[in-house]
Amino acid sequence: MKGPAAWPPLIYLVAFFLVPTCLVASYSLRARDFSGHIRAEASVEGWREATGSYSMPILGRSLALAGAVTAACLVLGYPCAMVLARQPKGQRRAWVVLLSFPLVTSQLLRIFGWLNLLPLSLRGTTWGVGLVMAAAYLPFMLLPLLRACERVDPDVRLAALDLGATPWQAFHRVTWPLTRPGAIAGCSLVFIPAAGEYLIPHFIGEGKVTVLGTMIVEEFMERRNWPFASAAAMVLLIVIVVPAAVSIRLSGKGPRARPGGASE
Amino acid sequence: MKGPAAWPPLIYLVAFFLVPTCLVASYSLRARDFSGHIRAEASVEGWREATGSYSMPILGRSLALAGAVTAACLVLGYPCAMVLARQPKGQRRAWVVLLSFPLVTSQLLRIFGWLNLLPLSLRGTTWGVGLVMAAAYLPFMLLPLLRACERVDPDVRLAALDLGATPWQAFHRVTWPLTRPGAIAGCSLVFIPAAGEYLIPHFIGEGKVTVLGTMIVEEFMERRNWPFASAAAMVLLIVIVVPAAVSIRLSGKGPRARPGGASE
Amino acid sequence: MGSSDRADGPAIELREVSKRFGGRAVIDGTSLTVGRGEFLALIGPSGSGKSTLLKLVSGIESPDSGRVLLSGQDVTEQPPYRRRVHTVFQNYALFPHLDVAGNVGFPLRMAGVDRRTRSARVAQALDWVELGPFASRRVEALSGGERQRVALARALVSESEAVLLDEPLSALDPHLRTQTLELLQDIQERLKVAYLYVTHDREEALRAAHRVGVLNQGRLEQVGPPEEIYRRPVSPFVASFIGPINWLSGERSEQGDGWVELSGGPRVPTTSRTLPAGPKLLLGVRPQDLWLGLEGFLGARIVGRQFSGTSVSLRLMSELGVPLTAELRADVETPPVGTDVRVSWSPEEAHIFGVAP
Amino acid sequence: MGSSDRADGPAIELREVSKRFGGRAVIDGTSLTVGRGEFLALIGPSGSGKSTLLKLVSGIESPDSGRVLLSGQDVTEQPPYRRRVHTVFQNYALFPHLDVAGNVGFPLRMAGVDRRTRSARVAQALDWVELGPFASRRVEALSGGERQRVALARALVSESEAVLLDEPLSALDPHLRTQTLELLQDIQERLKVAYLYVTHDREEALRAAHRVGVLNQGRLEQVGPPEEIYRRPVSPFVASFIGPINWLSGERSEQGDGWVELSGGPRVPTTSRTLPAGPKLLLGVRPQDLWLGLEGFLGARIVGRQFSGTSVSLRLMSELGVPLTAELRADVETPPVGTDVRVSWSPEEAHIFGVAP
């Protein structure tokens, strides 16, 4: 069945997402005058700076940091999700609400709390920033993982045991492949915003941890080098779009975990 | 069935959410010296400032702004969600992915895009900040609304028509009550972070729009009045926790929209 | 909302109604009448258009051509909420946010009936379906059978002349179906309401309905009382769909009318009514109409035996190479598996159809 | 993995097995033997412990007391993956991320069978269930019946001595059940594998199994061949569960053994076997064993009639005030509703039980 045309969300996407993105893309290809104003003529200077010897180590550090945060969240989140998926339904629902709490309460509040909890030796270091980011992003990993674990029919694991799989084989051959789409979704939801994170490196890093997010803000707001900042934002977008596209591909191919009943 | 004890997520909640929050709460009740350092003795000076004549208009402006943004998202999001819920399943899935995109791509990029798209007359105004916030938060409204709309059995609407309800009555008496929990969830997901938003008022407001988020950062980082900033963060938390608790209550009471099949 | 505004005419009437979806005719020029107080069951395989036919009556779909009449009034152009006919949906489609009384009272509320009258009529409708004490229960707390009865009460409460039922028993456990069907029947008799009842279960239809219609690919192949449909099916499709049957192929015997020459086998007698025209004939005999003995038309060997309590069914391999099934009463001694027997039947019980070559 | 490592003894043996959940005995000291190549069906209402019994055999649950033996070996302490018995789950529990061959080959892969042998044996198992060409299909693309057969092939592929089937037909459409049951039977006969088959459908059990066990509240009330269970039930529970029955209450006649005095009504003869002890007696007669005529034990009025194709069932109100159901062949002329008749039965067909006062 072909549904009605989905104009309203399409308009939203174009107006609120595509247009601003294209504008930034166009700025990245302009020249600037010395006061920081964008001029009409084209230039690849922004891109040259954004892929130059100043930016590339920062890009590398941002991606490594995002990757480490993602890995930590996965390792911490998977056992949590498995335990929660076995809770009775009512309790599971309460847990989802509790775990969503950190997502919606003010990030600032937690950042300042953390700032004061962190040992002095970690303040202003990449390790400290990573720790706070992992704490902040764990719910983004946990919720899709929990949903994936819930969807796995418990009988399927029992069937694996019944058919001769040891508990480890049952995990490796059945449970893990069935929850992988959730893990991929969780990893995307952590990695993508982590790669562009600004607030945590800004406040926890105390100006000593420069990542893409802080670099872009600095260039935009303080140095007023808009072509450079725009090009860096585009690099970030590209670096993010590629893994996102891959992850959508992978999770799109993933099976529906609970086979439907017999249909007529 | 009682499941295994959920220790791992409990530890997470306590360590990563409760402890930082309590720390901030304790700071709000301490005195400070003139250099901004927290001293050992207790004081309600922070709370007095946070509920004083400087802070209260800012709190009021923040809540009004968050409320307006939430209302705009609901009015824009509901028709979108209704249209999307009627799409075939595969297309709906693609839309969910597309609509999640703005959520996960760098907020900074879009903020700078918007900054340049906004007419000059809106830059540095509350209207401009609200507009950009509504654009940024719409997906948070749309996704839970879409899920609620999807769950409404289409036959239930047909049954209402069959039983004598005009299309408006069918919406008013059946569709709306069944999707209300999704609307409440969406409103919480928009209102709560919007009330504490920092990035958008900071960059779009160009320093001329002071809301709670910007005030807290200013007090923490620049004026180094930690008791005041902590108390303000706690006020924000309280202002947020009350509607959240109410919304959880309301949506917890809401019915499961699709009645299950006959069970033995 | 009394009966004064009712026009004359049958409760439901479809005149040459057709409906196409994506180029395919789902309902193909079908006419059907359901009299006042009549229980008419429509059966057919999935995809035969049963549910679409109901939607055309309720107004959820509108026909491409043809007219729909309720109580003699042409309602073809009216939206569903103007038509005084209610549906019991297959999945019940109860309103999960309303309690039982809220569900049952919904049509009255939409019709503007005042609160006091409404609650009296809701109580009455709940009594009909034996759910009197359930008025303030949540719909979610009900069992499948109870939900089904709430849906029925909701369709009955405004006392319209006809109720449409879309496979109302299919979501129920088998052991609940018999008693629920009896309840449906009792209510129908008591209230004299017309039922248009769609099912794919032939036994439900035969047991309960006054008349049965058999739908095949959007066309009504036969409409009639259950025993007529069962005993005098007009086509091989109807004969097969209404109950298990053994088919043998043959042709008209050259030795005169009244005999059929089975393919590769013997001649068998038929009743004297003239044989159908097709060059090939199809002869059907139901399992319970086969006799086994020392004499008979056909040789066969017993290859399987199943006991089901009330009957024993024997699988036979006939000398024609066609497998047959015979169903015998369980209290009769049956020969063991492996025995060679001869099979016969009363010529009146054989259903003979012509088939295109 | 051939048959050389098999010990002697029945395929499955349970010795005095008990299992409690939350203080309630779900299985209560049950012993049961399934012989090699035997098809044993367990029936019982929901909550009678049928599925738990299967889980005790497969090892998914372990008993609180008693022993479980497979092929004579005590496996009570072994985890499920060490037990050479596989289960067909009620919802099939196929692995949705593997294709059909991946599902069927799973037990072989876990057992370390090499790829080439595996694919040959998978192909063979798919042939058994008539799914040869489906090896590389996605599980999601299969119909319910096909999934059921994949689950069966997966349980059969390692050629263990016994397969456990947990209501394997309950998720199928009614029209598929008969043919799937026949397939299950054919495979069982061909491979000489033992089936322990759990169902709540008495007809399935009677039709297909060599022996039927009736479970009630965790206890096996009776085990025996289908016709024995049906004709000589040992308790009112078994008699009711195995098929519809009319119950009349009465007591031992003072005029000597062999007669039962019905409560508030006439004396009826019984066969000469001694009557059970209970002061009160319960006399059961199946609907198809009731005769209607001018003479008989009991007066009754016909109050309802249902035609179902093969039979006509009449609802009667007896002079005792007890409703009765009689089932007659559809080809016999039946008296119309409202007629007064007399009801009798052959004394051999009456089931008589004593009940506590």
mmCIF file with all atom_site columns, C-alpha atoms in Angstrom, chain B residues 153 155-167 169 173-174 177-178 253-264, chain C residues 55 58 60 80-81 83 85-87 89 91-97 106-107 109-110 138 140 144 147 154-155 171-173 175:
data_model
loop_
_atom_site.group_PDB
_atom_site.id
_atom_site.type_symbol
_atom_site.label_atom_id
_atom_site.label_alt_id
_atom_site.label_comp_id
_atom_site.label_asym_id
_atom_site.label_entity_id
_atom_site.label_seq_id
_atom_site.pdbx_PDB_ins_code
_atom_site.Cartn_x
_atom_site.Cartn_y
_atom_site.Cartn_z
_atom_site.occupancy
_atom_site.B_iso_or_equiv
_atom_site.pdbx_formal_charge
_atom_site.auth_seq_id
_atom_site.auth_comp_id
_atom_site.auth_asym_id
_atom_site.auth_atom_id
_atom_site.pdbx_PDB_model_num
ATOM 1  C CA . ASP B 1 153 ? -4.784  0.029   15.529 1.00 0.00 ? 153 ASP B CA 1
ATOM 2  C CA . ASP B 1 155 ? -9.323  -0.591  12.826 1.00 0.00 ? 155 ASP B CA 1
ATOM 3  C CA . VAL B 1 156 ? -10.074 1.324   16.004 1.00 0.00 ? 156 VAL B CA 1
ATOM 4  C CA . ARG B 1 157 ? -10.561 4.527   14.036 1.00 0.00 ? 157 ARG B CA 1
ATOM 5  C CA . LEU B 1 158 ? -12.658 2.668   11.456 1.00 0.00 ? 158 LEU B CA 1
ATOM 6  C CA . ALA B 1 159 ? -14.711 1.209   14.307 1.00 0.00 ? 159 ALA B CA 1
ATOM 7  C CA . ALA B 1 160 ? -15.392 4.719   15.582 1.00 0.00 ? 160 ALA B CA 1
ATOM 8  C CA . LEU B 1 161 ? -16.614 5.805   12.133 1.00 0.00 ? 161 LEU B CA 1
ATOM 9  C CA . ASP B 1 162 ? -18.626 2.617   11.786 1.00 0.00 ? 162 ASP B CA 1
ATOM 10 C CA . LEU B 1 163 ? -20.279 3.269   15.148 1.00 0.00 ? 163 LEU B CA 1
ATOM 11 C CA . GLY B 1 164 ? -21.438 6.744   14.173 1.00 0.00 ? 164 GLY B CA 1
ATOM 12 C CA . ALA B 1 165 ? -18.523 9.067   14.935 1.00 0.00 ? 165 ALA B CA 1
ATOM 13 C CA . THR B 1 166 ? -17.859 11.834  12.409 1.00 0.00 ? 166 THR B CA 1
ATOM 14 C CA . PRO B 1 167 ? -14.179 12.135  11.402 1.00 0.00 ? 167 PRO B CA 1
ATOM 15 C CA . GLN B 1 169 ? -15.364 12.944  16.700 1.00 0.00 ? 169 GLN B CA 1
ATOM 16 C CA . ARG B 1 173 ? -12.740 10.742  21.137 1.00 0.00 ? 173 ARG B CA 1
ATOM 17 C CA . VAL B 1 174 ? -10.394 7.999   19.909 1.00 0.00 ? 174 VAL B CA 1
ATOM 18 C CA . PRO B 1 177 ? -6.725  9.995   23.649 1.00 0.00 ? 177 PRO B CA 1
ATOM 19 C CA . LEU B 1 178 ? -4.773  7.037   22.277 1.00 0.00 ? 178 LEU B CA 1
ATOM 20 C CA . LYS B 1 253 ? -1.589  5.498   33.280 1.00 0.00 ? 253 LYS B CA 1
ATOM 21 C CA . GLY B 1 254 ? -2.124  5.716   29.563 1.00 0.00 ? 254 GLY B CA 1
ATOM 22 C CA . PRO B 1 255 ? -3.480  2.601   27.886 1.00 0.00 ? 255 PRO B CA 1
ATOM 23 C CA . ARG B 1 256 ? -1.478  0.321   25.655 1.00 0.00 ? 256 ARG B CA 1
ATOM 24 C CA . ALA B 1 257 ? -2.792  1.478   22.347 1.00 0.00 ? 257 ALA B CA 1
ATOM 25 C CA . ARG B 1 258 ? -3.045  -1.863  20.519 1.00 0.00 ? 258 ARG B CA 1
ATOM 26 C CA . PRO B 1 259 ? -4.949  -4.469  22.502 1.00 0.00 ? 259 PRO B CA 1
ATOM 27 C CA . GLY B 1 260 ? -3.240  -7.853  22.455 1.00 0.00 ? 260 GLY B CA 1
ATOM 28 C CA . GLY B 1 261 ? -4.867  -10.879 20.900 1.00 0.00 ? 261 GLY B CA 1
ATOM 29 C CA . ALA B 1 262 ? -6.911  -13.373 22.819 1.00 0.00 ? 262 ALA B CA 1
ATOM 30 C CA . SER B 1 263 ? -4.787  -15.171 25.361 1.00 0.00 ? 263 SER B CA 1
ATOM 31 C CA . GLU B 1 264 ? -5.551  -18.644 26.567 1.00 0.00 ? 264 GLU B CA 1
ATOM 32 C CA . LYS C 2 55  ? -16.850 -2.939  4.283  1.00 0.00 ? 55  LYS C CA 1
ATOM 33 C CA . SER C 2 58  ? -20.693 -0.602  6.495  1.00 0.00 ? 58  SER C CA 1
ATOM 34 C CA . ILE C 2 60  ? -15.762 1.937   5.077  1.00 0.00 ? 60  ILE C CA 1
ATOM 35 C CA . PRO C 2 80  ? -20.103 5.064   7.424  1.00 0.00 ? 80  PRO C CA 1
ATOM 36 C CA . TYR C 2 81  ? -21.191 7.258   10.325 1.00 0.00 ? 81  TYR C CA 1
ATOM 37 C CA . ARG C 2 83  ? -25.340 4.259   8.100  1.00 0.00 ? 83  ARG C CA 1
ATOM 38 C CA . VAL C 2 85  ? -25.430 -0.687  10.684 1.00 0.00 ? 85  VAL C CA 1
ATOM 39 C CA . HIS C 2 86  ? -22.586 -1.650  13.024 1.00 0.00 ? 86  HIS C CA 1
ATOM 40 C CA . THR C 2 87  ? -19.702 -4.086  12.693 1.00 0.00 ? 87  THR C CA 1
ATOM 41 C CA . PHE C 2 89  ? -14.492 -6.406  13.848 1.00 0.00 ? 89  PHE C CA 1
ATOM 42 C CA . ASN C 2 91  ? -9.818  -8.166  16.149 1.00 0.00 ? 91  ASN C CA 1
ATOM 43 C CA . TYR C 2 92  ? -12.763 -6.560  18.002 1.00 0.00 ? 92  TYR C CA 1
ATOM 44 C CA . ALA C 2 93  ? -11.259 -3.026  17.622 1.00 0.00 ? 93  ALA C CA 1
ATOM 45 C CA . LEU C 2 94  ? -12.333 -2.065  21.120 1.00 0.00 ? 94  LEU C CA 1
ATOM 46 C CA . PHE C 2 95  ? -11.330 1.385   22.357 1.00 0.00 ? 95  PHE C CA 1
ATOM 47 C CA . PRO C 2 96  ? -8.511  0.594   24.789 1.00 0.00 ? 96  PRO C CA 1
ATOM 48 C CA . HIS C 2 97  ? -8.849  3.922   26.644 1.00 0.00 ? 97  HIS C CA 1
ATOM 49 C CA . PHE C 2 106 ? -19.950 4.826   22.306 1.00 0.00 ? 106 PHE C CA 1
ATOM 50 C CA . PRO C 2 107 ? -22.514 4.570   19.477 1.00 0.00 ? 107 PRO C CA 1
ATOM 51 C CA . ARG C 2 109 ? -22.949 8.904   22.742 1.00 0.00 ? 109 ARG C CA 1
ATOM 52 C CA . MET C 2 110 ? -22.183 9.660   19.109 1.00 0.00 ? 110 MET C CA 1
ATOM 53 C CA . ARG C 2 138 ? -10.838 -2.039  31.770 1.00 0.00 ? 138 ARG C CA 1
ATOM 54 C CA . GLU C 2 140 ? -7.272  -4.747  28.773 1.00 0.00 ? 140 GLU C CA 1
ATOM 55 C CA . GLY C 2 144 ? -10.490 -12.827 24.428 1.00 0.00 ? 144 GLY C CA 1
ATOM 56 C CA . ARG C 2 147 ? -13.693 -8.775  24.476 1.00 0.00 ? 147 ARG C CA 1
ATOM 57 C CA . ARG C 2 154 ? -21.339 -2.391  21.169 1.00 0.00 ? 154 ARG C CA 1
ATOM 58 C CA . ALA C 2 155 ? -22.690 -3.347  17.751 1.00 0.00 ? 155 ALA C CA 1
ATOM 59 C CA . ALA C 2 171 ? -9.354  -14.927 17.335 1.00 0.00 ? 171 ALA C CA 1
ATOM 60 C CA . LEU C 2 172 ? -10.882 -17.154 20.004 1.00 0.00 ? 172 LEU C CA 1
ATOM 61 C CA . ASP C 2 173 ? -9.553  -20.391 21.413 1.00 0.00 ? 173 ASP C CA 1
ATOM 62 C CA . HIS C 2 175 ? -12.913 -24.496 23.011 1.00 0.00 ? 175 HIS C CA 1
#
